[in-house]
Short mmCIF file of C-alpha atoms in Angstrom, two decimals:
data_model
loop_
_atom_site.label_atom_id
_atom_site.label_comp_id
_atom_site.label_asym_id
_atom_site.label_seq_id
_atom_site.Cartn_x
_atom_site.Cartn_y
_atom_site.Cartn_z
CA MET A 8 138.69 47.98 84.61
CA PRO A 9 139.82 44.41 85.24
CA PRO A 10 140.97 43.67 88.78
CA ARG A 11 144.46 42.58 87.87
CA ARG A 12 146.95 42.64 85.03
CA LYS A 13 150.03 40.67 84.12
CA ALA A 14 153.27 42.20 82.99
CA ALA A 15 154.45 40.59 79.77
CA ALA A 16 157.69 38.62 79.75
CA ALA A 17 160.71 39.43 77.62
CA PRO A 18 160.50 39.07 73.83
CA THR A 19 160.51 35.39 72.71
CA ALA A 20 161.47 34.35 76.25
CA GLU A 21 160.02 31.33 78.00
CA PRO A 22 159.19 31.14 81.72
CA THR A 23 161.71 29.39 83.89
CA ALA A 24 160.87 25.85 84.88
CA GLU A 25 161.32 26.39 88.58
CA PRO A 26 158.21 27.43 90.52
CA THR A 27 158.41 31.01 91.67
CA PRO A 28 156.95 32.02 95.04
CA SER A 29 154.36 34.74 95.37
CA SER A 30 155.57 38.28 95.82
CA SER A 31 154.92 38.09 99.55
CA GLU A 32 157.41 35.20 99.77
CA THR A 33 160.20 36.54 97.59
CA THR A 34 163.55 37.26 99.17
CA THR A 35 164.55 40.91 99.24
CA THR A 36 168.05 42.24 98.86
CA SER A 37 169.97 44.38 101.31
CA PRO A 38 168.78 47.98 101.33
CA PRO A 39 170.75 50.04 98.79
CA SER A 40 172.20 53.43 99.56
CA SER A 41 169.82 56.37 99.26
CA THR A 42 172.14 57.80 96.61
CA ASP A 43 172.12 54.69 94.40
CA TRP A 44 170.76 55.14 90.91
CA TYR A 45 167.90 53.11 89.42
CA LEU A 46 168.30 50.99 86.31
CA LEU A 47 164.71 50.78 85.11
CA HIS A 48 163.00 48.40 82.72
CA ALA A 49 159.92 49.98 81.13
CA ARG A 50 157.58 48.29 78.69
CA MET A 51 154.20 48.72 77.06
CA LEU A 52 151.35 46.40 78.00
CA GLU A 53 149.12 44.53 75.54
CA ILE A 54 151.60 44.74 72.64
CA ASN A 55 153.51 41.55 71.82
CA ASP A 56 154.28 41.64 68.10
CA PRO A 57 156.91 42.78 68.85
CA GLN A 58 157.01 43.76 72.50
CA ILE A 59 158.13 47.33 73.10
CA TRP A 60 160.58 47.95 75.95
CA ARG A 61 163.14 50.52 77.07
CA GLN A 62 166.00 50.51 79.58
CA ILE A 63 166.44 53.79 81.44
CA LEU A 64 169.02 54.93 84.03
CA VAL A 65 167.85 57.56 86.50
CA PRO A 66 169.00 59.13 89.78
CA PRO A 67 167.02 58.63 93.00
CA ASP A 68 165.90 62.27 93.04
CA ILE A 69 164.26 62.18 89.62
CA THR A 70 160.82 63.75 89.91
CA ALA A 71 157.48 62.62 88.53
CA GLN A 72 157.60 65.51 86.08
CA ASP A 73 161.05 64.53 84.81
CA LEU A 74 160.13 60.85 84.57
CA ARG A 75 156.94 61.69 82.69
CA TRP A 76 158.90 63.46 79.93
CA LEU A 77 161.64 60.84 79.96
CA MET A 78 159.03 58.14 79.31
CA THR A 79 157.42 60.29 76.62
CA ALA A 80 160.77 60.54 74.83
CA ALA A 81 161.75 56.91 75.40
CA PHE A 82 158.60 55.54 73.79
CA GLY A 83 158.45 58.10 71.00
CA TRP A 84 155.26 59.87 72.01
CA ALA A 85 154.62 63.39 70.74
CA GLY A 86 153.62 64.53 74.24
CA GLY A 87 150.34 66.22 73.36
CA HIS A 88 148.04 64.10 75.52
CA MET A 89 147.26 63.84 79.22
CA CYS A 90 148.87 61.05 81.19
CA MET A 91 148.36 59.34 84.53
CA TRP A 92 150.76 57.87 87.09
CA THR A 93 149.59 55.22 89.54
CA VAL A 94 151.23 52.58 91.72
CA ARG A 95 150.22 48.94 91.26
CA LYS A 96 150.70 46.37 93.97
CA VAL A 97 152.24 43.09 92.79
CA THR A 98 149.92 40.31 93.93
CA SER A 99 151.94 37.37 92.63
CA ILE A 100 154.89 36.38 90.46
CA GLU A 101 153.86 33.64 88.02
CA GLY A 102 157.27 32.90 86.55
CA LYS A 103 160.13 34.85 85.05
CA SER A 104 161.63 35.26 81.62
CA GLU A 105 165.06 34.17 80.60
CA PRO A 106 167.44 36.99 81.62
CA LEU A 107 167.40 39.94 79.24
CA VAL A 108 171.10 40.70 78.86
CA THR A 109 172.18 44.28 78.13
CA GLU A 110 175.50 46.11 78.04
CA ILE A 111 175.09 47.74 81.44
CA ASN A 112 173.49 44.65 82.99
CA PRO A 113 175.46 41.68 81.58
CA GLU A 114 174.13 39.29 84.21
CA GLY A 115 170.68 39.96 82.78
CA PHE A 116 167.29 40.91 84.16
CA ALA A 117 164.79 38.06 84.52
CA ILE A 118 161.56 39.93 83.91
CA PRO A 119 158.88 38.82 86.38
CA MET A 120 155.50 37.91 84.93
CA ALA A 121 153.84 39.87 87.67
CA ALA A 122 150.13 39.91 88.27
CA PHE A 123 149.19 43.24 89.73
CA GLY A 124 145.99 44.76 91.03
CA TYR A 125 144.48 48.10 90.24
CA GLY A 126 144.24 48.29 93.97
CA ASP A 127 142.46 50.22 96.64
CA ALA A 128 143.13 53.87 97.25
CA ASN A 129 145.69 53.07 99.93
CA GLN A 130 147.83 51.31 97.32
CA ASP A 131 148.14 54.45 95.25
CA PRO A 132 149.95 57.72 95.94
CA ASP A 133 148.00 60.83 96.82
CA ALA A 134 146.57 62.11 93.58
CA ASP A 135 147.17 65.70 92.58
CA PHE A 136 144.48 66.21 89.95
CA SER A 137 144.87 70.01 90.07
CA ALA A 138 148.45 69.92 88.76
CA PHE A 139 147.63 70.88 85.18
CA ASP A 140 150.11 72.88 83.19
CA GLU A 141 149.18 75.74 80.88
CA ASP A 142 148.58 73.36 77.97
CA GLY A 143 146.17 71.17 79.92
CA ASN A 144 148.59 68.32 80.51
CA SER A 145 149.04 66.74 83.90
CA ASN A 146 151.14 64.32 85.92
CA HIS A 147 147.86 62.77 87.07
CA GLY A 148 148.34 60.76 90.23
CA LEU A 149 151.77 62.03 91.33
CA LYS A 150 152.88 65.45 92.40
CA ASP A 151 155.33 67.10 90.02
CA LYS A 152 158.18 67.23 92.54
CA GLN A 153 157.58 63.81 94.11
CA THR A 154 160.77 61.78 93.68
CA LEU A 155 161.33 58.15 92.82
CA ALA A 156 163.28 57.66 96.06
CA GLU A 157 160.35 58.98 98.11
CA LEU A 158 157.96 56.60 96.38
CA ASP A 159 160.40 53.71 96.70
CA LYS A 160 160.61 54.23 100.44
CA GLN A 161 156.85 53.83 100.66
CA TYR A 162 156.23 51.16 98.01
CA ASP A 163 159.51 49.21 97.72
CA PHE A 164 160.03 49.56 93.98
CA THR A 165 163.62 48.34 94.39
CA ASN A 166 162.37 44.83 95.15
CA ASN A 167 159.44 45.16 92.71
CA LYS A 168 156.82 44.82 95.45
CA HIS A 169 154.97 47.57 93.59
CA LEU A 170 155.27 48.75 89.98
CA LEU A 171 154.92 52.21 88.52
CA HIS A 172 152.11 52.32 85.97
CA TRP A 173 152.03 55.12 83.41
CA GLU A 174 149.07 55.65 81.11
CA TYR A 175 149.50 57.97 78.14
CA ASP A 176 146.51 59.44 76.25
CA MET A 177 143.38 58.89 78.27
CA GLY A 178 141.44 58.20 75.07
CA ASP A 179 143.64 55.56 73.44
CA SER A 180 144.84 54.47 76.89
CA TRP A 181 148.41 53.35 76.17
CA GLU A 182 149.66 51.52 79.28
CA HIS A 183 153.27 51.22 80.40
CA ILE A 184 154.83 49.63 83.48
CA ILE A 185 158.19 50.33 85.07
CA MET A 186 160.22 47.77 87.04
CA VAL A 187 163.61 48.09 88.72
CA GLU A 188 166.36 45.97 87.13
CA LYS A 189 168.91 46.87 89.79
CA ARG A 190 170.37 49.71 91.84
CA MET A 191 173.80 51.14 91.02
CA SER A 192 176.10 53.35 93.06
CA GLU A 193 177.34 56.59 91.51
CA ALA A 194 180.76 54.97 91.23
CA GLU A 195 179.28 52.03 89.30
CA VAL A 196 177.40 54.42 87.03
CA ARG A 197 180.59 56.34 86.27
CA GLU A 198 182.60 53.15 85.80
CA SER A 199 180.04 51.81 83.31
CA GLY A 200 180.53 54.81 81.04
CA ALA A 201 176.82 54.69 80.19
CA LEU A 202 176.35 58.40 80.85
CA ALA A 203 179.59 59.67 79.34
CA GLY A 204 178.69 62.84 77.45
CA GLY A 205 179.46 62.43 73.78
CA ALA A 206 181.24 59.11 74.30
CA LYS A 207 180.90 56.51 71.59
CA LYS A 208 180.76 52.79 72.16
CA GLY A 209 183.99 51.08 71.20
CA VAL A 210 186.16 54.17 71.67
CA LYS A 211 188.79 53.48 74.32
CA ARG A 212 190.27 56.13 76.59
CA THR A 213 193.95 56.84 76.09
CA SER A 214 194.51 58.19 79.59
CA THR A 215 195.51 56.00 82.51
CA GLY A 216 195.67 56.06 86.28
CA LYS A 217 194.67 59.32 87.96
CA GLU A 218 193.82 60.97 84.64
CA LYS A 219 191.34 58.23 83.85
CA GLU A 220 189.72 58.51 87.27
CA ALA A 221 189.51 62.28 86.86
CA GLU A 222 187.75 61.85 83.52
CA LYS A 223 185.18 59.55 85.10
CA ALA A 224 184.64 62.02 87.93
CA GLU A 225 183.87 64.75 85.40
CA ILE A 226 181.11 62.77 83.69
CA LYS A 227 177.83 64.59 84.19
CA LEU A 228 175.35 62.23 85.80
CA THR A 229 172.00 62.76 84.14
CA PRO A 230 169.01 60.54 83.33
CA LYS A 231 169.46 58.64 80.09
CA ILE A 232 167.73 56.12 77.85
CA LEU A 233 170.19 53.26 77.29
CA GLU A 234 168.61 50.50 75.23
CA GLY A 235 165.32 49.28 73.86
CA LYS A 236 163.44 47.42 71.19
CA GLY A 237 160.22 47.99 69.31
CA HIS A 238 159.10 50.89 67.14
CA GLY A 239 157.18 53.66 68.86
CA VAL A 240 153.40 53.34 68.59
CA ALA A 241 151.46 55.74 66.35
CA GLU A 242 149.91 58.68 68.16
CA ASP A 243 146.08 58.70 67.88
CA ALA A 244 146.09 55.30 66.17
CA GLY A 245 142.85 54.30 67.85
CA SER A 246 144.21 52.35 70.81
CA TYR A 247 145.44 48.76 70.49
CA PRO A 248 143.01 47.69 67.72
CA GLY A 249 144.01 50.75 65.70
CA TRP A 250 147.72 49.96 66.11
CA ASP A 251 147.13 46.37 64.99
CA ASP A 252 145.14 47.65 62.01
CA LEU A 253 147.99 49.99 61.03
CA LYS A 254 150.47 47.11 61.19
CA ASP A 255 148.09 45.04 59.06
CA ALA A 256 148.01 47.87 56.52
CA TYR A 257 151.78 47.57 56.14
CA LYS A 258 151.70 43.78 56.02
CA ALA A 259 149.23 44.02 53.15
CA LYS A 260 151.33 46.51 51.18
CA GLY A 261 152.28 45.04 47.82
CA THR A 262 150.00 42.01 48.23
CA MET A 263 146.55 41.00 46.99
CA LYS A 264 145.13 42.00 50.39
CA ASP A 265 146.01 45.67 49.93
CA ASN A 266 143.15 48.14 49.47
CA GLU A 267 142.35 51.87 49.49
CA GLU A 268 141.62 51.90 53.22
CA TYR A 269 145.01 50.39 54.03
CA GLU A 270 146.71 52.83 51.66
CA SER A 271 144.95 55.72 53.39
CA ARG A 272 146.12 54.47 56.79
CA ARG A 273 149.71 54.29 55.59
CA ASP A 274 149.54 57.77 54.07
CA TRP A 275 148.14 59.16 57.33
CA TYR A 276 150.91 57.58 59.38
CA GLU A 277 153.76 58.67 57.13
CA ASP A 278 152.50 62.20 56.39
CA SER A 279 150.11 63.39 59.12
CA CYS A 280 150.53 61.38 62.33
CA GLY A 281 151.96 63.39 65.23
CA ASN A 282 154.84 60.95 65.67
CA GLY A 283 154.68 59.26 62.29
CA ASP A 284 157.62 57.74 60.46
CA PRO A 285 158.10 58.43 56.73
CA LYS A 286 159.91 55.08 56.47
CA GLY A 287 156.74 53.28 57.49
CA LEU A 288 156.35 49.99 59.34
CA LYS A 289 156.82 47.38 56.64
CA GLY A 290 158.65 44.29 57.81
CA LYS A 291 159.98 42.89 61.07
CA LYS A 292 163.07 45.10 61.05
CA ARG A 293 161.00 48.30 60.97
CA LEU A 294 158.63 47.08 63.69
CA GLU A 295 161.57 46.26 65.96
CA HIS A 296 163.41 49.50 65.16
CA PHE A 297 164.45 51.77 68.03
CA ASP A 298 166.92 54.66 67.74
CA VAL A 299 168.31 55.42 71.20
CA ASN A 300 170.03 58.59 69.99
CA GLU A 301 166.74 60.00 68.67
CA ALA A 302 165.06 59.13 71.97
CA ASN A 303 167.71 60.94 74.02
CA ALA A 304 167.55 63.94 71.69
CA ALA A 305 163.79 64.08 72.27
CA TRP A 306 164.40 63.84 76.03
CA THR A 307 166.78 66.81 75.85
CA MET A 308 164.21 68.82 73.89
CA TYR A 309 161.36 68.00 76.26
CA LYS A 310 163.55 68.75 79.26
CA GLU A 311 164.53 72.17 77.94
CA THR A 312 160.97 73.00 76.87
CA TRP A 313 158.71 71.68 79.60
CA ILE A 314 160.59 70.94 82.81
CA ARG A 315 160.65 73.85 85.21
#
């Protein structure tokens, strides 16, 4: 494995002109409350055409097991492969993207282009390699009930001094990193309306005053996938070269470059792939497609099926 990696910047964003100090010199914010929620920015490494990212809101007591299935749902994985959690120490910040503005974070999140090491053993949490479930899956590297708040206390995720690294499918080795956009109090989470059960964007409440506050208080606070961009990667595609080859197969569709091998790849993806899409991947719009409602439905299904 290479000694260090760099987290990709936001899609089409350019680094800021101002020099950015190393991570050891960055200014940290005031410690948040232990009950504050985490607004997370997760993205896949090594994929830039387009980049694939998700924004996720979670409570401080979310466990490694819960976060594993939340990530599985967010990125559209079928969930049939082993995965591994590790903690990566940020060794330097080599610039930041232009702020990625989202509905819940209108001031934007300037994604750090962070170089991070694979690290010595003391940079990683205690591995629990015996924690296999009955289907042979595992939360490799983190104990099932270990919480994000516990890890943050040790590794300072809030200030992005360390990053959570999640590898899915130890054969294809799909790598994801998780950064903290910001912390939010429970009151801010309720006020944002992001977790309102069944609420639709653009629908205004008709109640006022105490009734409105009571409605906010009744909102069930639960982890949720909020936004994202980039189509989920094909399960068992053959790692990054295989994913690029599949995209090439769709680029060639209907052109002189098309051939039987490309047609076979497309048929496999649309008909047989574990997380395939019958609509295919032809065109920029399909490659950038992300359905947040489908992702949250998958999260609900995984939660009810696998989380004990």
